mmCIF file of C-alpha atoms and ligand atoms in Angstrom:
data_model
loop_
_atom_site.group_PDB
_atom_site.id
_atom_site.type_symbol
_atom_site.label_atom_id
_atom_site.label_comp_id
_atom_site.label_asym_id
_atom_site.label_seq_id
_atom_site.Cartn_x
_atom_site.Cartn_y
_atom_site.Cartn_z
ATOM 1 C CA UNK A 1 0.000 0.000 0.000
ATOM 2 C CA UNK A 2 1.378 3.148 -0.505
ATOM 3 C CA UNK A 3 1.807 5.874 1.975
ATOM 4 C CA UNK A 4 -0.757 8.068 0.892
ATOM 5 C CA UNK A 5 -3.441 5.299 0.630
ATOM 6 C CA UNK A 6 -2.392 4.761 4.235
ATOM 7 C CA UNK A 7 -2.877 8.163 5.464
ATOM 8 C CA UNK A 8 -6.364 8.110 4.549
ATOM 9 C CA UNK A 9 -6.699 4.610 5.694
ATOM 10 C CA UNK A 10 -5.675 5.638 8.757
ATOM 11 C CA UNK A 11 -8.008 8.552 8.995
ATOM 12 C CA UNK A 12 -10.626 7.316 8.017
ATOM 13 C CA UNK A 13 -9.949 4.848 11.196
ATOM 14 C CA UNK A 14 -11.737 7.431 13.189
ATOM 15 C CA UNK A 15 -15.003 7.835 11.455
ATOM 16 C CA UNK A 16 -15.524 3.631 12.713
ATOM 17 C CA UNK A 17 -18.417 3.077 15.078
ATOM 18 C CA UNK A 18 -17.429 0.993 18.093
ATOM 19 C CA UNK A 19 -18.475 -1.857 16.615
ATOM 20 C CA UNK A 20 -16.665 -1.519 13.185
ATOM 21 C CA UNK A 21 -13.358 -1.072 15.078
ATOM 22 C CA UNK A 22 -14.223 -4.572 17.335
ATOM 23 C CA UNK A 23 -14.222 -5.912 13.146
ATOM 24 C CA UNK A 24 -11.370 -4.634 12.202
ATOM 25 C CA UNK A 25 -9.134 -5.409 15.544
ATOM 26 C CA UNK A 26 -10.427 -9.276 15.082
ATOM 27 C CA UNK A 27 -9.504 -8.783 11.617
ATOM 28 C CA UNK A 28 -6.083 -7.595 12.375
ATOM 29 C CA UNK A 29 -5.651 -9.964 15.443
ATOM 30 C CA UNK A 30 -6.448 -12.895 13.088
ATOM 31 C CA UNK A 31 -3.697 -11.798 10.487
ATOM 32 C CA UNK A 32 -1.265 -11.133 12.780
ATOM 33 C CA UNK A 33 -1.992 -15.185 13.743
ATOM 34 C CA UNK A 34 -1.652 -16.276 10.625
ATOM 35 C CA UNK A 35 2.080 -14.449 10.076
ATOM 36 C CA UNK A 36 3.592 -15.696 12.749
ATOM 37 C CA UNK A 37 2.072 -19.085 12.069
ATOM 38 C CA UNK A 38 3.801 -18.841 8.782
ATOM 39 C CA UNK A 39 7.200 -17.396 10.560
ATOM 40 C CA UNK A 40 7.790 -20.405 13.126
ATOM 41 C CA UNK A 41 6.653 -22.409 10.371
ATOM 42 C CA UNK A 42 9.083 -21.303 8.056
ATOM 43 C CA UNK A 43 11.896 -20.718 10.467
ATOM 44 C CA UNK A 44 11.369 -24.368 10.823
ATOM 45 C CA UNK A 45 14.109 -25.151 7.926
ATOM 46 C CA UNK A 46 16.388 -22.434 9.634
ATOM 47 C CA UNK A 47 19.173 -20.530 7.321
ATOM 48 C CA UNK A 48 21.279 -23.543 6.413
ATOM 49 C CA UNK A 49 17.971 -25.741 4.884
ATOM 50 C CA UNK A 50 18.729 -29.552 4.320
ATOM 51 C CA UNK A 51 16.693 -31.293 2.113
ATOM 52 C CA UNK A 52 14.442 -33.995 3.826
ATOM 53 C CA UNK A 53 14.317 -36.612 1.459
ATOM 54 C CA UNK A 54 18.653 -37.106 0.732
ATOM 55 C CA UNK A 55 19.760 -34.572 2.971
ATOM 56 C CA UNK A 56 21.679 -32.817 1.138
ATOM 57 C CA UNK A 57 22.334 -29.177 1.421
ATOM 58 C CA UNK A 58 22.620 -27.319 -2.240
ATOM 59 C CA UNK A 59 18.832 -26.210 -1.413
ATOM 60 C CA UNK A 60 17.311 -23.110 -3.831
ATOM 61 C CA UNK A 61 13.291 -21.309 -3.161
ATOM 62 C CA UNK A 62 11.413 -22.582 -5.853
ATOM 63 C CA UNK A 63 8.020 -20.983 -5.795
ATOM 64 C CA UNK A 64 5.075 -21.401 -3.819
ATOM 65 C CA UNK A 65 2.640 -24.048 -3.002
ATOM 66 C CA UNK A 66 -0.598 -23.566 -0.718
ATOM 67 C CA UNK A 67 0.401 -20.503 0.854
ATOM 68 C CA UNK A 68 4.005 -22.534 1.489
ATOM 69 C CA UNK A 69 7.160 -21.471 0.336
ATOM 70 C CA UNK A 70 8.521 -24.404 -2.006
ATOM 71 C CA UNK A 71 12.362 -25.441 -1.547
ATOM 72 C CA UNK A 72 14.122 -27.482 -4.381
ATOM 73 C CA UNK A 73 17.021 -29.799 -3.788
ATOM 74 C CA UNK A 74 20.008 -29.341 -6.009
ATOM 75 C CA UNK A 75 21.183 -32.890 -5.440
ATOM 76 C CA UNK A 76 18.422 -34.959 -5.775
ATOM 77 C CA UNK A 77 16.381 -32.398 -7.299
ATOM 78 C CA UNK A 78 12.899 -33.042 -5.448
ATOM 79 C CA UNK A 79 10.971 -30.387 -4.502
ATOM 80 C CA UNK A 80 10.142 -29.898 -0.377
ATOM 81 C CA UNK A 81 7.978 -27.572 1.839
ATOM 82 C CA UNK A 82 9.217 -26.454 5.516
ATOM 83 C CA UNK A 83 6.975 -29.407 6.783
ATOM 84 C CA UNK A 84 7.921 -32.534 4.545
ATOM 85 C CA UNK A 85 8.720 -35.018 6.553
ATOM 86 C CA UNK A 86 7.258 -33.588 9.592
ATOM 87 C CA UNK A 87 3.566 -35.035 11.406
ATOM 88 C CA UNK A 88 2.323 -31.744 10.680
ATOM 89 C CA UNK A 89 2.668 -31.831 6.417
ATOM 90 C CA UNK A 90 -0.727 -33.678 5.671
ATOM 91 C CA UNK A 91 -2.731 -31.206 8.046
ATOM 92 C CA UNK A 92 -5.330 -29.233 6.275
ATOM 93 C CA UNK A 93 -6.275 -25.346 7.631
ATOM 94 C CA UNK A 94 -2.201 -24.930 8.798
ATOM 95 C CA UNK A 95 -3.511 -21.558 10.502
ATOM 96 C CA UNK A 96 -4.847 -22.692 12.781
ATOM 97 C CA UNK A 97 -1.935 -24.181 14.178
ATOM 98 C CA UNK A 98 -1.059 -21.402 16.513
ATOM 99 C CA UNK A 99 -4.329 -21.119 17.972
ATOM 100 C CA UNK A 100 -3.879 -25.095 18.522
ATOM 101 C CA UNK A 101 -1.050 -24.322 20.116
ATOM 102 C CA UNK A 102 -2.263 -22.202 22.309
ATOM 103 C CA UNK A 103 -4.858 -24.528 24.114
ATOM 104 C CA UNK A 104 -2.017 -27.089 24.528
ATOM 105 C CA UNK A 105 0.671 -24.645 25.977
ATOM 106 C CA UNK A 106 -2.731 -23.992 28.805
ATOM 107 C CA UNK A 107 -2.817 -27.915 28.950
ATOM 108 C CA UNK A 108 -7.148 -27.339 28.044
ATOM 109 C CA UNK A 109 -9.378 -31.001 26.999
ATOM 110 C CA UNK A 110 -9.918 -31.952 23.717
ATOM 111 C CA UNK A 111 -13.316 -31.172 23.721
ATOM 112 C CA UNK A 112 -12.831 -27.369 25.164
ATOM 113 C CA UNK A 113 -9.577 -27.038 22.543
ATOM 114 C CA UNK A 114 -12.451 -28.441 19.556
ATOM 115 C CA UNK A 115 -14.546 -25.296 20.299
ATOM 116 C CA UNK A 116 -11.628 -23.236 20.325
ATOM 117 C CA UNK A 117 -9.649 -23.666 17.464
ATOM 118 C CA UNK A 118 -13.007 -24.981 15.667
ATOM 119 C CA UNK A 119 -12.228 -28.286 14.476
ATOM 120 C CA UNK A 120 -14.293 -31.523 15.052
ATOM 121 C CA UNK A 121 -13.151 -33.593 18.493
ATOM 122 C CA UNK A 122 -11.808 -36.477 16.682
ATOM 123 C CA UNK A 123 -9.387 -33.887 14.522
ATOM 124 C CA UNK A 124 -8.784 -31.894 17.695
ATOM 125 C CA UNK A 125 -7.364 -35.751 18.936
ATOM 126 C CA UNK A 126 -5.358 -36.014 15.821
ATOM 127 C CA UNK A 127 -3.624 -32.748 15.758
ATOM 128 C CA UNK A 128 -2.906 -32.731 19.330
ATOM 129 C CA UNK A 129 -0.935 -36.222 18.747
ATOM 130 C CA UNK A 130 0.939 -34.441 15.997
ATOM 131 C CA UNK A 131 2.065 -31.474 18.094
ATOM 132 C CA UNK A 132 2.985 -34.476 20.518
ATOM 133 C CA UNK A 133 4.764 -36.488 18.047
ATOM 134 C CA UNK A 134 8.382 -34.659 18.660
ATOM 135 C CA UNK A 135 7.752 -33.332 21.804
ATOM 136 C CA UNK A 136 7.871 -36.610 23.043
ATOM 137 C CA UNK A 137 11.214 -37.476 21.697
ATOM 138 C CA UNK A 138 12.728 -34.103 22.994
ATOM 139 C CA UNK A 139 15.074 -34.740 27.140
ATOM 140 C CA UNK A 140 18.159 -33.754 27.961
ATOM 141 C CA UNK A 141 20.831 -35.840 27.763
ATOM 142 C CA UNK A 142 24.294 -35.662 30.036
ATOM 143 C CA UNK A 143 22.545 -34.512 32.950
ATOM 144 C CA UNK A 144 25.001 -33.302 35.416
ATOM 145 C CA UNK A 145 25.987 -32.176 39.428
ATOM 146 C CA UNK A 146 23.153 -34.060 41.630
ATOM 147 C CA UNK A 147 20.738 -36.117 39.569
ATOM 148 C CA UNK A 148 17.694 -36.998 41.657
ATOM 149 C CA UNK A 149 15.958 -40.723 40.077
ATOM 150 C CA UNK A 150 13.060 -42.399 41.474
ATOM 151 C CA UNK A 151 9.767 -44.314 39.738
ATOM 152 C CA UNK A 152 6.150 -43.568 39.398
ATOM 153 C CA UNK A 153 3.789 -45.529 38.109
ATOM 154 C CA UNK A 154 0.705 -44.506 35.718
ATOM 155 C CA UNK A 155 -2.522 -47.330 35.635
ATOM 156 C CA UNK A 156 -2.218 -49.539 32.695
ATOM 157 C CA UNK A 157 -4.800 -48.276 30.431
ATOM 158 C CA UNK A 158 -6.309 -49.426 26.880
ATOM 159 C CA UNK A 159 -8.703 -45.985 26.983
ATOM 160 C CA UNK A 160 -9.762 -45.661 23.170
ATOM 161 C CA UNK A 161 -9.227 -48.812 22.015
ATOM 162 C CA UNK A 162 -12.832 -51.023 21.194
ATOM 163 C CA UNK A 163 -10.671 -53.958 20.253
ATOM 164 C CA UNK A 164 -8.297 -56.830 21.219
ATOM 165 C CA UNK A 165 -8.603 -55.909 24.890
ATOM 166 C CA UNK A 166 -7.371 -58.423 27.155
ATOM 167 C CA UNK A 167 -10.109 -57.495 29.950
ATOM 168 C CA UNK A 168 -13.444 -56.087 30.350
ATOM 169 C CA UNK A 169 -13.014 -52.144 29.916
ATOM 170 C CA UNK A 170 -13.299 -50.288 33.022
ATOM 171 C CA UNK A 171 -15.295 -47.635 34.217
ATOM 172 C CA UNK A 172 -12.785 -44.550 33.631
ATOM 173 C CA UNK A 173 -12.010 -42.938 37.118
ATOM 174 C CA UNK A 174 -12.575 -45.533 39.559
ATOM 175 C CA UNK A 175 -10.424 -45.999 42.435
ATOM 176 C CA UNK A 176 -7.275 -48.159 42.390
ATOM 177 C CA UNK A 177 -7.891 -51.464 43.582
ATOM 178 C CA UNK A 178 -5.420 -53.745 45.291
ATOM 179 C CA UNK A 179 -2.629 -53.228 42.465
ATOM 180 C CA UNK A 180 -1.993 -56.544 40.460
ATOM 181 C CA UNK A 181 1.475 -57.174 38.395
ATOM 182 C CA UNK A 182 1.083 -55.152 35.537
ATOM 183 C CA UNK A 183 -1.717 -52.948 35.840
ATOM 184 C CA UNK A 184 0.663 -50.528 36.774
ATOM 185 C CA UNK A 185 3.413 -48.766 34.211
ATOM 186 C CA UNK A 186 6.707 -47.755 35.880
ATOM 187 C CA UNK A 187 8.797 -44.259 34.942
ATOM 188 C CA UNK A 188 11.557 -43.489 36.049
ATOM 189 C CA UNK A 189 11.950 -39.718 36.531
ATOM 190 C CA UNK A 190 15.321 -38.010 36.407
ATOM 191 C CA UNK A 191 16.127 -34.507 37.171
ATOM 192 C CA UNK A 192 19.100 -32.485 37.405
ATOM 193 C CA UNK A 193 19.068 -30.459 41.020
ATOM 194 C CA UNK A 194 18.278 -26.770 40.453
ATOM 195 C CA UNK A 195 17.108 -26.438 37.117
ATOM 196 C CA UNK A 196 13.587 -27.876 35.183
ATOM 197 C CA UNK A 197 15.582 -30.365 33.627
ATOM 198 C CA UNK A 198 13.858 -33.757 33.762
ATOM 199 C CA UNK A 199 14.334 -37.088 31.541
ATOM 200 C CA UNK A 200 11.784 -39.515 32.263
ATOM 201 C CA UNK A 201 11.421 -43.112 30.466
ATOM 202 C CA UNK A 202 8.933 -45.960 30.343
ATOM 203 C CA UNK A 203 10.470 -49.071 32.083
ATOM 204 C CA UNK A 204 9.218 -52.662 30.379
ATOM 205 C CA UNK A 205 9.635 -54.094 33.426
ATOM 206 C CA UNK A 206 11.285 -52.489 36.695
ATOM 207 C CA UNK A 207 14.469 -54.465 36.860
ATOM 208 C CA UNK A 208 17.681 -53.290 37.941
ATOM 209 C CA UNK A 209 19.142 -53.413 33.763
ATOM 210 C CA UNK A 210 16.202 -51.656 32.624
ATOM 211 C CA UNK A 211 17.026 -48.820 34.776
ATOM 212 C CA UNK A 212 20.662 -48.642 34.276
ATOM 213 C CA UNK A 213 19.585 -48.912 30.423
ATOM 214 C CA UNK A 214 16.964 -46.043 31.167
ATOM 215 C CA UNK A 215 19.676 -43.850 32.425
ATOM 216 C CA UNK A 216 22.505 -44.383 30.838
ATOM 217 C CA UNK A 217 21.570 -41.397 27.822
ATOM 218 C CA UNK A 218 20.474 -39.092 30.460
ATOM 219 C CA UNK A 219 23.724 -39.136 32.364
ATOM 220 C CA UNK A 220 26.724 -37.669 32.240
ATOM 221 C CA UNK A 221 30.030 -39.192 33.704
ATOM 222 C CA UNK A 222 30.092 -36.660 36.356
ATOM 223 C CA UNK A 223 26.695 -36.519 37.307
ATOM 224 C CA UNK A 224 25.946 -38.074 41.221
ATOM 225 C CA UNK A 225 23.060 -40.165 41.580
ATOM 226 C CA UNK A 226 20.486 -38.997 44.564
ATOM 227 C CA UNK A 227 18.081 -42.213 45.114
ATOM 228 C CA UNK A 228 16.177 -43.590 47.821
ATOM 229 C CA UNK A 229 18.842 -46.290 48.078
ATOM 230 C CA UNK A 230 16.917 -48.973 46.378
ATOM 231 C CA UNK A 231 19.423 -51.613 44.988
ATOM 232 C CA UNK A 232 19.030 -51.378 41.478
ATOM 233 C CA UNK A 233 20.300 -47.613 41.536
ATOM 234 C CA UNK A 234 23.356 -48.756 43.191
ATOM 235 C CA UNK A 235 23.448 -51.231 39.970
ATOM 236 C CA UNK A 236 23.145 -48.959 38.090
ATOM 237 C CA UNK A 237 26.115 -46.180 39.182
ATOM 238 C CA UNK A 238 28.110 -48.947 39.634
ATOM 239 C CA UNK A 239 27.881 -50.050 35.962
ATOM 240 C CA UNK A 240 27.603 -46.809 34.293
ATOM 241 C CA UNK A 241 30.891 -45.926 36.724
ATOM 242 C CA UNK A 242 29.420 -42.363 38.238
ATOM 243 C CA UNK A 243 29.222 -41.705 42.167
ATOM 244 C CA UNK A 244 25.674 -41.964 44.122
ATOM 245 C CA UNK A 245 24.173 -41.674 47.246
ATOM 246 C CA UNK A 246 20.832 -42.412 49.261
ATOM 247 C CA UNK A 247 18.756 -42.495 52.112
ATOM 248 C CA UNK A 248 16.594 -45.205 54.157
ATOM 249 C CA UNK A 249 13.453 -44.845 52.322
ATOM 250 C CA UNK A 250 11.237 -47.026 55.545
ATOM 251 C CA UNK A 251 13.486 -44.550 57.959
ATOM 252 C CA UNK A 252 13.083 -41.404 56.160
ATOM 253 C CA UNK A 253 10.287 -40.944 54.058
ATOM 254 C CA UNK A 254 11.566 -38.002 52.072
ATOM 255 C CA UNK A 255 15.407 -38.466 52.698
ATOM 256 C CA UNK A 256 17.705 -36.024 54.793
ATOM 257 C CA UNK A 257 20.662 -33.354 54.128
ATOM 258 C CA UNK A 258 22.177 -34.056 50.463
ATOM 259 C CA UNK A 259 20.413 -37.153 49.792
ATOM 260 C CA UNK A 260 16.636 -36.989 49.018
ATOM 261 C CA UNK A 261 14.488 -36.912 45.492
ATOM 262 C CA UNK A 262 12.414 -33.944 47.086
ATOM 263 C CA UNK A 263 12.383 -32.384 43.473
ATOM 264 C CA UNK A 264 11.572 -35.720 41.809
ATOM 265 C CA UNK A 265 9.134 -35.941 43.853
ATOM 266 C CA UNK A 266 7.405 -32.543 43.602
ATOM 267 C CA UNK A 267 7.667 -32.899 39.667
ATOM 268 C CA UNK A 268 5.823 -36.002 39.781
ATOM 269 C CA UNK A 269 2.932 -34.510 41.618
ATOM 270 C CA UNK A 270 3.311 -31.517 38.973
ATOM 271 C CA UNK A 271 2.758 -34.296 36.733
ATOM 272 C CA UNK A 272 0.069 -36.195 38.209
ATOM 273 C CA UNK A 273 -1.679 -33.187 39.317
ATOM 274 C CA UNK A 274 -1.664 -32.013 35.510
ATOM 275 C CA UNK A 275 -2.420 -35.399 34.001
ATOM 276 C CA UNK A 276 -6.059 -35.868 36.193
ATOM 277 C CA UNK A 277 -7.924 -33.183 33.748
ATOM 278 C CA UNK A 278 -7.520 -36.151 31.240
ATOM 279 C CA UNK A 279 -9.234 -38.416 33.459
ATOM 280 C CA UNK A 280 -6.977 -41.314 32.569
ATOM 281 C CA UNK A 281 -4.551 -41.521 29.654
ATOM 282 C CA UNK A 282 -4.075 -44.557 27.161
ATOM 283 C CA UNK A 283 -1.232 -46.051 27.955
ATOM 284 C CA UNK A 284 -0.155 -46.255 24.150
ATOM 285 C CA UNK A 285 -0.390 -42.683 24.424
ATOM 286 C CA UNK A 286 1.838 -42.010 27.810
ATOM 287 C CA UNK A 287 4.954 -41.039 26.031
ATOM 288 C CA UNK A 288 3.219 -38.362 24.195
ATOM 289 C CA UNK A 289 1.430 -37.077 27.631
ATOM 290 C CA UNK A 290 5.118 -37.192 29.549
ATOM 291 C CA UNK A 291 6.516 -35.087 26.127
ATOM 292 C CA UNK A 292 3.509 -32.485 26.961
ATOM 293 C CA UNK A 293 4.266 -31.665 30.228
ATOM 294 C CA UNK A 294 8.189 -31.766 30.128
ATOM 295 C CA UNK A 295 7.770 -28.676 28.008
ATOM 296 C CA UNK A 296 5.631 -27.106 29.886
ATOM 297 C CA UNK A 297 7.322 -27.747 32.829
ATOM 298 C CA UNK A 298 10.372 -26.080 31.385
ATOM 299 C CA UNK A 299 8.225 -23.116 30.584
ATOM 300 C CA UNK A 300 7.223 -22.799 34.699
ATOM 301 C CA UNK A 301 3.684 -23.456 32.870
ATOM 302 C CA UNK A 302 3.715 -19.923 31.265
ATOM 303 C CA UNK A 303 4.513 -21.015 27.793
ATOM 304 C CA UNK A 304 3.285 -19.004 24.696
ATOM 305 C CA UNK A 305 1.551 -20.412 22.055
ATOM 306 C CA UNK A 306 4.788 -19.235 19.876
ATOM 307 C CA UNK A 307 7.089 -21.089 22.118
ATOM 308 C CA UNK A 308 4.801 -24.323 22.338
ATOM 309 C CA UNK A 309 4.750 -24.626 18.389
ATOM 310 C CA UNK A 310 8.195 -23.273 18.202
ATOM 311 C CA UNK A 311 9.238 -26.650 20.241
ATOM 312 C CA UNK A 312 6.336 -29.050 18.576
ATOM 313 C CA UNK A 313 8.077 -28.433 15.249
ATOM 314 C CA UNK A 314 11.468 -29.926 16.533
ATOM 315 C CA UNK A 315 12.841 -32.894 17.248
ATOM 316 C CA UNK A 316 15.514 -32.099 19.133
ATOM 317 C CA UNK A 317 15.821 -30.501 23.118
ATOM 318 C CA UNK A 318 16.428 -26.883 22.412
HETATM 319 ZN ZN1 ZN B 401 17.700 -33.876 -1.852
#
C-alpha cells in the first residue's frame, strides 16, 4: 500500500463506530496469527535448509505451493515444503496451528480445545498427537551435578481402544484397587538439582538393567546419583561408573541433608496433578502425555503459544 493510501486509511480509522473497530481489531488480530504461524513455520528449515528426502544441502526457493514457500534440492532435485517429513505436512487449515497451540501450551481437553480452534473432536485428537509427536522425543541428555531418580507408576490403560482388549473395559475414574502385576506402568523420573531439567522413560519391566539402560543417555560421567537407596540404583552407578548416594526410604520418608528426590518428587505430583484433567490416559499414548508436560514444565507453565509450536516443530531438546 502506498503511503498516501495509508494516510487516509488511517483517517478514516476514526469515522468507525465501536463496533466496526471490534471488526477490524479481530480482523487484524487474526492476520497477525496467521504471520507468525507462517514465521515459526518457516523458520522451521532455519538458514542452512537440508533437504528432507537425501539430505543434502545445495537447497534453492522454488516458488510457492498452498500458501508454502517451495524449496528445491540441487542434489536430488525433489521439490520440499518447511513441513515434509514432519507429522504436521498432511494437516489441512495450517492456521490454525497457533491457535492449537495455544490450548495445549494452557494444557485445556480436547473437547474445550475443539470449540476453540473450531475443528471436530476427533481432529482436535489427531492434531494434538501431531504437536505431541516430537515433543515426546525431545530430554536432555548428560545430565550433570546431583541427579535426583526415582519411579512412578501410571494405571495400565487401553482408553480408546474397542478392540483386542485383554479385559473387560473399566469404568474410567474408579479408584485403584489392590494393584496386580502389571496394571501398573513404571517411569523413572530423572532430574538435574536446580534447574527444570527432567528425563523420564517408560520401564518394560522395573528391573535393575532396565534402569541402568533407562539412564545411561540421560547421564553424564560426572553426574551423582540422589536415590532412595533402592538396589538397582546402586546397579546402576556402579555399571555406568558415576558416584551416588541415598537415604533409608522405611526410615526417612523423604530423605535427609544431600540425599533426598524432594524435586523428583514434587515434579511427579506436577505431573500427576496435571495429568487428572484427562481423566486417565491410554497407555499407548503415555509417552506423548510425559513429552507435553516436560515442556511445559520447562516453561514454569507460562509457555506461549509461539514457544509451544516453536518446540512441537522440533525434534531435538532446544
Ligand atoms: Zn535432496
Amino acid at each position: 500500500m502506498d503511503i498516501d493510501t495509508f494516510h487516509w486509511l488511517e483517517m478514516e480509522l476514526e469515522a468507525l463506530s465501536l463496533a466496526q473497530r471490534e471488526v477490524v481489531l479481530s480482523r487484524l488480530q487474526t492476520m497477525a496469527t496467521r504471520d507468525n504461524n507462517q514465521r515459526l513455520i518457516e523458520e522451521r528449515i532455519g538458514v542452512h535448509a537440508h533437504c528432507p528426502h537425501c539430505a543434502g544441502d545445495r537447497v534453492v526457493k522454488f516458488g510457492h505451493t498452498q500458501g508454502q514457500q517451495r524449496y528445491r534440492c540441487k542434489n536430488c532435485r525433489r521439490t520440499f515444503i518447511a513441513l515434509t517429513g514432519t507429522p504436521f505436512v498432511r494437516l489441512r487449515d495450517k492456521a490454525k496451528l497457533l491457535e492449537q497451540a495455544a490450548c495445549m501450551a494452557e494444557g485445556l481437553t480436547i473437547r474445550k480445545t475443539a470449540a476453540r480452534v473450531g475443528l471436530s473432536v476427533d481432529r482436535a485428537f489427531r492434531w494434538r498427537h501431531c504437536f505431541l509427536a516430537y515433543l515426546q522425543q525431545q530430554k536432555p541428555t548428560e545430565l550433570t551435578g546431583i541427579v535426583e531418580a526415582d519411579e512412578t507408576f501410571f494405571r495400565r490403560s487401553f482408553k480408546g481402544q474397542r478392540k483386542g482388549l485383554p479385559r473387560a473395559a473399566k469404568k474410567r475414574g474408579g479408584p485403584i484397587k489392590g494393584s496386580r502385576q502389571g496394571e501398573h506402568i513404571p517411569v523413572l523420573i530423572t532430574l538435574q538439582r536446580g534447574s527444570r531439567m527432567e528425563y523420564d522413560a517408560i520401564l518394560e519391566k522395573r528391573t535393575k538393567r532396565k534402569i541402568t539402560a533407562a539412564l545411561r543417555p540421560a547421564l553424564s560421567r560426572d553426574a551423582v546419583l540422589s536415590s532412595d537407596g533402592n538396589e538397582s540404583y546402586r546397579f546402576a552407578a556402579r555399571k555406568l561408573g558415576i558416584q551416588s548416594g541415598c537415604f533409608v526410604a522405611h526410615e526417612q520418608r523423604h530423605g535427609a541433608g544431600t540425599w533426598h528426590v524432594q524435586n523428583v518428587n514434587a515434579y511427579d505430583s506436577r505431573l500427576k496433578t496435571w495429568m487428572y484433567r484427562f481423566h486417565g490416559v491410554a497407555t499407548k499414548y503415555l509417552a506423548n502425555y510425559l513429552g507435553w508436560r516436560r515442556l511445559l514444565d520447562r516453561c514454569k507453565d507460562m509457555a506461549t503459544p509461539q514457544q509451544f509450536l516453536f518446540h512441537a516443530l522440533r525434534t531435538e531438546y532446544q
